[in-house]
N, CA and C of each residue as an Amber inpcrd file, in Angstrom:
protein
   540
  18.9910000  11.3480000  30.9290000  17.4650000  11.8230000  30.7640000
  16.9010000  12.3620000  31.5140000  15.6950000  13.2180000  31.7710000
  15.1970000  13.9830000  32.5740000  13.9610000  12.7450000  32.4860000
  13.6080000  12.9830000  34.0210000  12.6920000  11.7260000  34.1120000
  11.3490000  11.2900000  33.3530000  10.7290000  12.3520000  32.4610000
   9.7450000  11.7610000  31.4970000  10.1710000  11.2070000  30.3790000
  11.3220000  11.5420000  30.2040000  11.9790000  11.0950000  29.2780000
  12.3690000   9.4930000  29.5090000  12.9950000   9.3720000  30.7560000
  13.2700000   8.2370000  31.3840000  11.5980000   7.0240000  31.0080000
  10.9020000   7.7000000  31.6060000   9.4230000   7.3040000  31.8950000
   9.2100000   6.6940000  30.6820000   9.2950000   7.4460000  29.5300000
   9.1450000   7.6860000  28.0370000   9.7690000   6.4660000  27.6310000
  10.6910000   6.2430000  27.3070000  12.3360000   5.3900000  27.0140000
  11.7240000   3.5740000  27.7860000  11.5150000   3.3020000  29.3230000
  11.5560000   2.6390000  29.4830000  10.2390000   2.4790000  29.1170000
   9.2400000   2.9090000  28.6770000   7.5480000   2.3850000  28.3880000
   7.6710000   1.9580000  26.4780000   8.6780000   2.4730000  25.9370000
   9.3360000   1.7290000  24.8580000   9.9440000   0.6990000  24.7520000
  10.4770000   0.6580000  25.7900000  10.9490000  -1.1510000  25.7170000
  10.5720000  -1.8480000  25.9180000   9.0790000  -2.1420000  27.2650000
   8.2640000  -2.7920000  27.6930000   7.7680000  -2.8710000  26.3620000
   7.2330000  -2.1970000  25.6400000   6.2170000  -2.2110000  24.4920000
   6.9620000  -3.3930000  23.9100000   7.9830000  -2.9830000  23.4740000
   8.9870000  -3.9950000  22.2610000   8.9330000  -5.0690000  23.0160000
   9.1340000  -5.8080000  24.3470000   9.4400000  -6.4800000  24.9760000
   8.1670000  -7.2940000  25.0600000   6.9500000  -6.8430000  25.0410000
   5.6760000  -7.3400000  25.1650000   5.1270000  -7.9580000  23.8460000
   5.4540000  -7.1630000  23.0040000   5.5330000  -7.9730000  21.7130000
   6.4230000  -8.4820000  20.6520000   7.3420000  -8.7250000  22.0460000
   8.3700000 -10.1620000  21.3830000   9.0940000  -9.5300000  20.6970000
   9.2800000  -8.2460000  20.0120000  10.4380000  -7.6550000  19.4010000
  11.6340000  -7.6200000  19.6700000  12.8480000  -8.3220000  19.3260000
  14.4750000  -7.9330000  20.0710000  14.7500000  -7.0570000  19.4100000
  15.7190000  -6.9180000  20.1900000  16.4310000  -5.1940000  20.2010000
  17.5160000  -4.8000000  20.6390000  18.1760000  -4.1210000  20.0970000
  19.2790000  -3.6230000  20.8520000  19.7670000  -2.2580000  21.3140000
  20.0640000  -1.7450000  22.3740000  20.0900000  -0.0270000  22.9290000
  21.3940000   0.4400000  22.3100000  21.4110000   1.0150000  21.5460000
  22.7330000   1.6570000  20.8580000  22.6640000   3.2870000  20.9510000
  23.6170000   3.5880000  22.3430000  23.3220000   5.0050000  22.7110000
  24.0380000   6.0080000  21.5650000  24.4430000   5.3980000  20.7870000
  25.5170000   6.1750000  19.6650000  24.8440000   6.3350000  18.2540000
  23.7950000   5.8350000  18.5130000  22.3940000   6.2050000  17.2550000
  22.1710000   7.6570000  17.3230000  22.5670000   8.1180000  15.9460000
  22.1970000   9.8040000  15.3300000  21.5950000   9.3010000  14.1140000
  20.2550000   9.8080000  13.8480000  19.9140000   9.7210000  13.0490000
  20.3110000  10.7500000  12.0410000  21.0140000  11.8390000  12.4080000
  21.6800000  12.7810000  11.4040000  20.4170000  14.0050000  11.2820000
  19.7180000  14.0560000  11.9690000  18.3010000  15.0810000  11.8860000
  18.0740000  15.5080000  13.2530000  17.9860000  16.5690000  13.6320000
  17.9730000  17.5780000  14.5410000  16.3320000  17.6040000  15.0170000
  15.5450000  16.9300000  14.2730000  14.1720000  17.3330000  14.4870000
  13.8000000  16.0800000  15.5040000  13.9880000  14.9350000  15.3130000
  13.7220000  13.9230000  16.2040000  13.8210000  14.1030000  17.6910000
  12.8680000  13.7390000  18.4620000  12.5370000  13.9670000  19.7210000
  12.0480000  12.5840000  20.1920000  12.8270000  12.2560000  21.2540000
  12.8500000  11.0240000  22.1610000  13.7140000   9.8160000  21.5960000
  12.7140000   8.9640000  21.0570000  13.2520000   8.0250000  20.3440000
  13.7950000   7.7220000  19.1230000  14.8810000   7.0160000  18.8190000
  15.0140000   7.1980000  17.1920000  14.9040000   5.5200000  16.7280000
  15.2480000   4.7720000  16.0370000  15.3910000   3.2870000  15.7520000
  15.5370000   3.0530000  14.5400000  16.1910000   2.0770000  14.5850000
  16.3910000   1.6320000  12.7160000  16.0790000   0.0500000  12.9680000
  16.3180000  -0.7840000  11.6250000  15.5910000  -1.5210000  11.6580000
  17.2820000  -2.2490000  10.7120000  17.6890000  -3.1800000  11.2830000
  18.8900000  -3.8640000  11.0460000  19.4770000  -5.2680000  10.3320000
  19.4840000  -5.4320000   9.0670000  19.8120000  -6.7190000   8.4160000
  20.6830000  -7.5260000   9.0480000  20.9740000  -9.1180000   9.2450000
  22.2590000  -9.4860000   9.7490000  23.2510000  -9.2610000   9.1660000
  23.6200000  -9.2110000   8.1610000  24.7360000  -8.7180000   7.5560000
  25.6020000  -7.6000000   8.2930000  26.6300000  -7.1010000   8.2980000
  27.3640000  -6.5700000   9.3140000  28.1020000  -5.9170000   8.0480000
  27.8770000  -4.7650000   7.3340000  28.5280000  -3.8950000   6.3550000
  27.5140000  -2.3950000   6.0820000  28.2060000  -1.5100000   5.9350000
  27.6200000  -0.3230000   5.6460000  25.9330000  -0.3290000   4.5790000
  25.6880000  -1.4700000   4.4430000  24.1180000  -1.7340000   3.5090000
  23.3350000  -2.1870000   4.5260000  23.9720000  -2.6410000   5.9790000
  22.9840000  -3.6980000   6.5010000  21.6890000  -2.7930000   7.3470000
  21.2020000  -1.2910000   6.9820000  20.1920000  -0.4080000   7.9140000
  19.1340000  -1.0790000   6.8730000  18.2090000  -1.1190000   6.6550000
  17.0420000  -1.4270000   6.1670000  16.0830000  -0.6810000   6.1960000
  15.6240000   0.0270000   7.3840000  14.8710000   1.2150000   7.5230000
  15.3240000   1.7300000   8.7410000  14.9150000   3.1100000   9.0570000
  15.2310000   3.8650000   9.9540000  14.3100000   5.4210000  10.5240000
  14.4120000   5.5860000  11.5150000  13.7430000   6.8680000  11.4550000
  13.4650000   7.0830000  12.8380000  11.9860000   7.8400000  13.5390000
  12.1190000   8.1070000  14.8250000  11.2020000   9.1370000  15.3220000
  10.8220000   9.5290000  16.3850000   9.7940000  10.9380000  16.6820000
   9.8300000  11.4980000  16.4870000   9.1910000  12.6120000  15.7950000
   9.5170000  14.1190000  15.7200000   8.0970000  14.9850000  16.1630000
   8.2670000  15.2800000  17.4040000   7.2560000  15.9120000  17.9950000
   6.9420000  17.2620000  17.7060000   7.8620000  18.1010000  17.2900000
   8.3630000  19.4190000  16.9480000   8.6380000  20.1150000  15.7140000
   8.2820000  19.3660000  14.8330000   8.8860000  19.2400000  13.4500000
   7.5150000  19.9480000  12.5240000   6.4700000  20.0050000  12.4330000
   5.2700000  20.5400000  12.1790000   5.4890000  21.8590000  12.6710000
   5.5300000  21.9590000  14.0790000   5.9240000  23.2870000  14.5310000
   7.0320000  24.2830000  13.8670000   8.1020000  23.6670000  13.9810000
   9.0770000  24.0100000  13.6540000   8.8490000  24.7630000  11.8720000
   8.3010000  24.5630000  11.4580000   7.8110000  25.1950000  10.2650000
   6.4080000  25.5380000  10.1090000   6.2490000  26.4490000  10.9150000
   4.5680000  27.5190000  11.1190000   3.5700000  26.7800000  11.3360000
   3.6050000  25.1570000  11.2830000   2.5360000  24.6960000  11.9950000
   1.9780000  24.3960000  12.9360000   1.1410000  23.7230000  13.4170000
   0.6250000  23.9660000  14.7260000   1.0400000  22.9300000  15.5420000
   1.4320000  22.3700000  16.6840000   1.8760000  22.0400000  17.5050000
   1.0830000  20.1060000  17.6960000   2.2400000  19.3070000  16.7900000
   1.4990000  18.1850000  16.2980000   2.2200000  17.0630000  16.4240000
   1.8500000  15.7070000  17.0290000   3.1520000  14.8540000  17.1150000
   3.4290000  14.1000000  16.3100000   4.5220000  13.6420000  15.8940000
   4.5700000  12.5170000  14.6240000   5.7330000  11.8110000  15.2380000
   5.4570000  10.3880000  13.8550000   6.7040000   9.2850000  14.1070000
   6.8170000   9.1600000  12.5650000   7.7120000   9.1280000  12.0840000
   7.8000000   8.5440000  10.6230000   9.4660000   7.6720000  10.0510000
   9.6240000   7.3490000   9.1600000  10.9370000   6.5140000   8.6250000
  10.7880000   6.3570000   7.3580000  12.2850000   5.9990000   6.8050000
  12.9770000   5.8500000   5.7380000  13.0620000   4.2330000   5.6480000
  12.8650000   4.1080000   4.3730000  13.0200000   2.5280000   3.7150000
  13.7230000   2.5170000   2.4440000  15.3120000   1.9420000   2.2610000
  15.9220000   1.9550000   1.0370000  14.8730000   0.9310000   0.3630000
  14.5930000   1.2610000  -0.6550000  13.8410000  -0.0640000  -1.6600000
  14.2080000  -1.1760000  -1.6820000  15.8290000  -0.9540000  -2.0550000
  16.9400000  -1.7920000  -2.6480000  17.2480000  -2.5350000  -1.8470000
  17.5380000  -2.3360000  -0.8560000  17.5270000  -2.7350000   0.7960000
  16.6600000  -3.6950000   1.2960000  15.2770000  -2.9580000   1.3890000
  14.4440000  -4.0060000   1.8180000  14.3140000  -5.1250000   0.7890000
  14.0980000  -5.0340000  -0.6070000  13.7770000  -6.2600000  -1.3820000
  14.6890000  -7.2160000  -1.0950000  16.1620000  -6.8590000  -0.9100000
  17.5670000  -7.7480000  -0.6250000  17.0460000  -8.3510000   0.3960000
  16.6140000  -7.6870000   1.6260000  15.9080000  -8.7440000   2.5610000
  15.2770000  -9.4460000   2.6590000  14.2310000  -8.8850000   1.9510000
  13.3580000 -10.0350000   1.2230000  13.7800000 -11.4090000   1.2100000
  14.2440000 -11.3810000  -0.2770000  14.6980000 -12.2350000  -1.0260000
  15.7190000 -13.4640000  -0.3270000  16.5470000 -12.8320000   0.6590000
  17.3800000 -13.4070000   1.7720000  16.5350000 -14.1190000   2.6160000
  15.3100000 -13.5120000   2.9390000  14.0780000 -14.2940000   3.9180000
  13.3580000 -15.3250000   3.3720000  13.6150000 -15.5570000   1.6470000
  12.9960000 -16.1160000   0.6900000  11.2210000 -15.6290000   0.8580000
  11.2230000 -14.6770000   1.1780000   9.3070000 -13.8020000   1.0640000
   9.0590000 -14.0370000  -0.3770000   8.0220000 -14.4680000  -0.8540000
   7.5750000 -13.9880000  -1.7620000   6.1680000 -13.2900000  -1.5910000
   5.4780000 -13.2470000  -2.6220000   4.4970000 -12.0330000  -2.9180000
   3.9010000 -12.9020000  -4.2450000   2.3430000 -12.8710000  -3.7680000
   1.3610000 -12.9790000  -4.9100000   1.0100000 -12.1110000  -5.9160000
   0.3640000 -12.1000000  -6.4010000   0.1890000 -10.7750000  -7.4530000
  -0.9580000 -11.0860000  -6.9860000  -1.5640000  -9.1990000  -6.3150000
  -3.0200000  -9.4710000  -6.2390000  -4.1530000  -9.9270000  -7.0480000
  -5.0780000 -10.4100000  -6.5660000  -6.0750000 -10.9900000  -7.1590000
  -6.7520000 -10.2090000  -7.8780000  -7.5550000 -10.1220000  -8.8920000
  -8.7990000  -8.9930000  -9.2790000  -9.9800000  -9.8210000  -9.5200000
 -11.0150000  -9.6410000  -9.1580000 -12.6740000 -10.2160000  -9.2400000
 -13.2770000  -9.8520000 -10.4630000 -13.2380000  -8.4560000 -10.4110000
 -13.8510000  -7.6260000 -11.4460000 -12.8870000  -6.3210000 -12.4270000
 -12.5730000  -6.8980000 -13.7600000 -12.0810000  -6.1320000 -14.3820000
 -13.4510000  -4.9680000 -14.5950000 -13.3530000  -3.4700000 -15.3520000
 -14.7620000  -3.1690000 -15.8410000 -13.6670000  -2.0570000 -16.9980000
 -14.2360000  -2.5510000 -18.2010000 -13.7220000  -1.4330000 -19.2500000
 -14.7410000  -0.7850000 -20.4500000 -14.1350000  -0.1920000 -20.9290000
 -15.1270000   1.0150000 -21.3210000 -15.2390000   1.3150000 -22.8190000
 -15.9590000   1.0330000 -23.5880000 -16.2060000   1.1090000 -25.2240000
 -15.4460000   2.5370000 -25.3440000 -15.8840000   3.6390000 -24.7010000
 -15.5450000   4.8910000 -24.7970000 -15.1630000   5.4260000 -23.6530000
 -14.4990000   6.3790000 -23.9620000 -13.8700000   7.0800000 -22.3450000
 -14.9030000   7.8600000 -21.3810000 -15.8180000   8.2620000 -22.4390000
 -17.3150000   8.8810000 -21.3850000 -17.8700000   7.9150000 -20.2730000
 -17.9600000   7.2610000 -21.0310000 -18.6880000   5.5950000 -19.4620000
 -18.3750000   5.6850000 -18.3400000 -16.8780000   5.9800000 -18.6360000
 -16.2080000   6.2800000 -17.1260000 -17.0960000   6.4260000 -16.1660000
 -17.0930000   7.5350000 -16.0180000 -17.9760000   8.2590000 -14.9220000
 -18.8690000   7.9590000 -14.4730000 -20.1420000   7.2160000 -15.3280000
 -21.1590000   6.5100000 -15.2130000 -20.8340000   5.3900000 -14.3630000
 -19.8660000   4.7940000 -14.2860000 -19.6510000   3.2880000 -13.5440000
 -18.7020000   3.9570000 -12.2230000 -18.2870000   4.9260000 -11.9530000
 -17.3720000   4.9010000 -11.0030000 -18.1350000   4.7420000  -9.8320000
 -19.8230000   5.1050000  -9.5450000 -19.9550000   4.7260000  -8.3620000
 -20.3560000   3.1450000  -8.3130000 -20.2340000   2.5990000  -9.3060000
 -20.7080000   0.8440000  -9.0110000 -19.4150000   0.5870000  -8.9520000
 -18.3240000   1.1020000  -9.3600000 -17.3900000   0.2710000  -9.1470000
 -16.9980000   0.4030000  -7.6890000 -17.2840000   1.7060000  -7.1620000
 -16.8460000   1.8740000  -5.7180000 -17.9820000   1.2450000  -4.7020000
 -19.2490000   0.8960000  -4.9300000 -19.9390000  -0.0520000  -4.5870000
 -19.8790000  -1.5970000  -4.1410000 -19.2500000  -2.1430000  -4.8480000
 -18.3480000  -3.1900000  -5.7740000 -17.4630000  -3.5880000  -4.3390000
 -16.3850000  -2.2390000  -4.7410000 -15.1320000  -2.2300000  -3.7510000
 -15.6650000  -2.6990000  -2.3380000 -16.6360000  -1.5890000  -2.1490000
 -17.5610000  -1.9530000  -0.5740000 -17.8110000  -2.8990000  -0.4030000
 -18.0910000  -3.4230000  -1.1540000 -19.0780000  -4.9840000  -0.7870000
 -17.7950000  -6.6840000  -0.4260000 -16.4550000  -5.7750000  -0.6800000
 -15.2730000  -6.4510000  -0.7660000 -14.6810000  -6.9930000  -2.1330000
 -15.3870000  -7.0840000  -3.3810000 -14.8690000  -7.4820000  -4.3970000
 -13.2750000  -6.4310000  -4.8600000 -12.5010000  -6.8630000  -5.5930000
 -11.4520000  -6.6660000  -5.7530000 -11.5610000  -6.1720000  -7.2670000
 -12.1220000  -4.7560000  -7.4690000 -12.2280000  -4.2180000  -9.0690000
 -11.2660000  -3.5000000  -8.9520000 -10.7900000  -3.6140000 -10.4320000
  -9.9270000  -3.0990000 -11.5050000 -10.3580000  -1.9300000 -12.0780000
  -9.7960000  -0.9530000 -12.7150000 -10.3920000  -0.3210000 -14.3470000
  -9.5380000   0.0180000 -14.9400000  -9.4040000   0.4580000 -16.2720000
  -8.3140000   1.3770000 -16.8860000  -8.1530000   2.7020000 -16.7180000
  -7.5840000   3.1770000 -16.2480000  -7.3500000   4.6970000 -15.8330000
  -6.1010000   5.5710000 -16.9950000  -5.9820000   4.9040000 -17.5550000
  -4.4620000   5.5020000 -18.6680000  -5.2040000   5.5220000 -20.0600000
  -6.2280000   5.4150000 -20.5870000  -6.9120000   5.8230000 -21.3490000
  -6.9990000   4.7560000 -22.7490000  -6.5910000   3.5460000 -22.5110000
  -6.1590000   2.4030000 -23.2690000  -7.6280000   2.0540000 -24.3680000
  -6.7510000   1.6490000 -25.8730000  -8.1870000   1.3520000 -26.3490000
  -8.8960000  -0.0720000 -25.5820000  -9.9810000  -0.6340000 -26.0270000
 -10.5380000  -1.5030000 -25.7430000  -9.6190000  -2.7000000 -25.3430000
  -8.7600000  -2.7080000 -26.7880000  -7.9260000  -4.0060000 -26.8810000
  -7.3520000  -3.9430000 -25.9930000  -5.9880000  -2.4920000 -25.5860000
  -5.8330000  -2.2930000 -24.2300000  -5.6640000  -2.8470000 -22.6940000
  -7.4320000  -2.6910000 -22.7890000  -8.2700000  -2.5930000 -21.6640000
  -8.4630000  -4.2290000 -21.4110000  -8.8030000  -5.1230000 -22.3910000
  -8.6620000  -6.3180000 -22.2320000  -7.5300000  -6.8540000 -21.9770000
  -6.5430000  -6.4660000 -22.7440000  -4.9600000  -6.9810000 -22.5030000
  -4.5800000  -6.5140000 -20.8100000  -5.1630000  -5.8740000 -20.1010000
  -4.8240000  -5.6710000 -18.9220000  -5.3170000  -6.1320000 -17.9990000
  -6.7450000  -6.0270000 -18.1160000  -7.6290000  -7.1460000 -17.8070000
  -7.4050000  -8.8540000 -17.3470000  -6.3070000  -9.2470000 -18.6390000
  -5.5410000 -10.7990000 -18.3480000  -4.6800000 -10.7160000 -17.7370000
  -3.8240000  -9.6690000 -17.9710000  -2.6880000  -9.5070000 -16.8990000
  -2.8320000  -9.5520000 -15.6620000  -4.1420000  -8.9050000 -15.1680000
  -4.0600000  -8.9100000 -13.8960000  -4.8010000 -10.4350000 -13.5830000
  -5.3060000 -10.6600000 -14.1630000  -6.1420000 -12.3080000 -14.0860000
  -7.2760000 -12.1590000 -13.7200000  -8.1880000 -11.5710000 -14.2570000
  -9.6330000 -10.6760000 -13.6690000 -10.2560000 -11.9100000 -13.8560000
 -11.2220000 -12.4520000 -13.2750000 -12.2090000 -13.3890000 -13.3370000
 -13.5040000 -13.1840000 -14.0020000 -13.8520000 -11.9820000 -13.8660000
 -14.9840000 -11.2240000 -14.8940000 -14.5010000 -10.6010000 -15.4550000
 -14.7300000  -9.8050000 -16.7710000 -14.9800000  -8.6030000 -17.2960000
 -15.9460000  -7.8260000 -17.6170000 -16.3200000  -6.7730000 -17.3130000
 -17.4150000  -5.9420000 -17.5520000 -16.9770000  -5.2320000 -18.4150000
 -17.8670000  -4.8760000 -19.9480000 -17.4580000  -3.9700000 -20.6770000
 -18.9250000  -2.9510000 -20.8610000 -18.2720000  -2.2290000 -20.4840000
 -19.9280000  -0.5570000 -20.5450000 -19.7390000  -0.8870000 -22.2030000
 -20.7960000  -0.8260000 -22.8950000 -21.2310000  -0.3650000 -23.8700000
 -21.8630000   0.9060000 -24.0320000 -21.6160000   1.7620000 -25.4090000
 -22.0600000   3.1340000 -25.7130000 -23.8650000   2.8440000 -25.7650000
 -24.1050000   2.0470000 -25.7080000 -25.7310000   1.4370000 -26.1080000
 -26.3880000   1.3760000 -24.4120000 -25.3830000   1.5810000 -23.6330000
 -26.2590000   1.1470000 -22.4380000 -26.5020000  -0.3090000 -21.9030000
 -25.7220000  -0.9410000 -22.6640000 -25.7220000  -2.1470000 -22.4400000
 -24.1720000  -2.6030000 -21.4690000 -24.2160000  -3.7780000 -20.8800000
 -22.9600000  -4.4090000 -20.7590000 -22.4400000  -5.5170000 -21.4740000
 -21.4510000  -6.3960000 -21.9470000 -20.7260000  -7.5010000 -21.7310000
 -20.1590000  -8.0640000 -20.6880000 -20.4930000  -8.9590000 -20.4720000
 -20.2160000  -9.8940000 -19.2630000 -19.0680000 -10.8600000 -19.8630000
 -17.8720000 -11.2070000 -19.5530000 -17.3340000 -12.3470000 -19.8240000
 -16.1620000 -12.7580000 -18.8750000 -16.9050000 -13.8100000 -18.1590000
 -16.4200000 -14.7260000 -17.2190000 -15.3480000 -15.7710000 -17.8720000
 -14.3310000 -16.4040000 -16.9460000 -13.8050000 -17.1920000 -17.9200000
 -14.4980000 -18.7270000 -17.9660000 -13.9990000 -19.4180000 -18.6580000
 -14.7540000 -20.6110000 -18.7760000 -16.1750000 -20.7580000 -18.9640000
 -16.8250000 -19.1880000 -19.2010000 -18.2880000 -19.6550000 -19.6530000
 -18.3750000 -18.5800000 -21.2190000 -19.6260000 -18.3870000 -21.5720000
 -19.8730000 -18.1960000 -22.6520000 -20.6020000 -16.3950000 -22.2690000
 -19.7230000 -15.2660000 -22.9080000 -20.0230000 -13.8990000 -22.9960000
 -21.7590000 -13.8470000 -22.9330000 -21.9800000 -12.9930000 -22.3820000
 -23.6530000 -12.8470000 -22.3220000 -23.8470000 -11.2470000 -22.3310000
 -24.5880000 -10.1900000 -23.1040000 -24.9940000  -9.1060000 -22.5070000
 -26.5640000  -9.1090000 -21.3070000 -25.8360000  -7.8540000 -20.7910000
 -26.8510000  -7.7200000 -19.8200000 -27.7140000  -6.1070000 -19.5160000
 -28.4730000  -5.8890000 -19.2650000 -29.0370000  -4.2040000 -19.0000000
 -29.0250000  -4.0160000 -18.0570000 -27.9570000  -4.1820000 -17.1120000
 -28.3760000  -3.7580000 -15.9400000 -26.9620000  -4.2770000 -14.9870000
 -26.7100000  -3.3440000 -14.5010000 -25.3150000  -3.5100000 -13.6650000
 -25.8550000  -4.8850000 -12.4490000 -26.6160000  -4.8230000 -12.1770000
 -27.4060000  -5.7850000 -10.8480000 -27.4200000  -7.4560000 -11.3590000
 -27.3950000  -7.2070000 -12.5030000 -27.0640000  -8.6100000 -13.0870000
 -25.8810000  -9.4210000 -13.4430000 -24.8970000  -8.3610000 -13.0630000
 -23.6820000  -8.4970000 -13.2420000 -22.8650000  -9.5050000 -12.2350000
């Protein structure tokens, strides 16, 4: 290695050690692509077989330039989804379905544009908000809201009012989104 590359390599190892990341040096590791520069890596599972690599990648500072773009440093990786899921299963990892605070349904598809700014505002407040993007019927939208476990469903009506449905409460009609 040149002096600069050696310094870089020592710095990478030092960061791994500082963060408590166990690693094994493999001077024969070749990712199979000649655009990598300096660092390449693989995340390998505990089983020793052809499918033990879960993720691999590296640094590729000259790639954008090689295809006609400006000099741009970069790093990337690829992961095998099936291998990743198997590794998570072996570790006993579980994932909870995302929680949805509020689901916005539309009596008519044309009403969506009117509510998108409000949906964005609710999200900016930290609320988990979802809506239908597939053009489902009202019944389909309500089924989707139920599937997502939405605590509150707001139905935008064509007359400019909103029906608010909260779990365990009686439905009510409001005239302003501030009342939701």
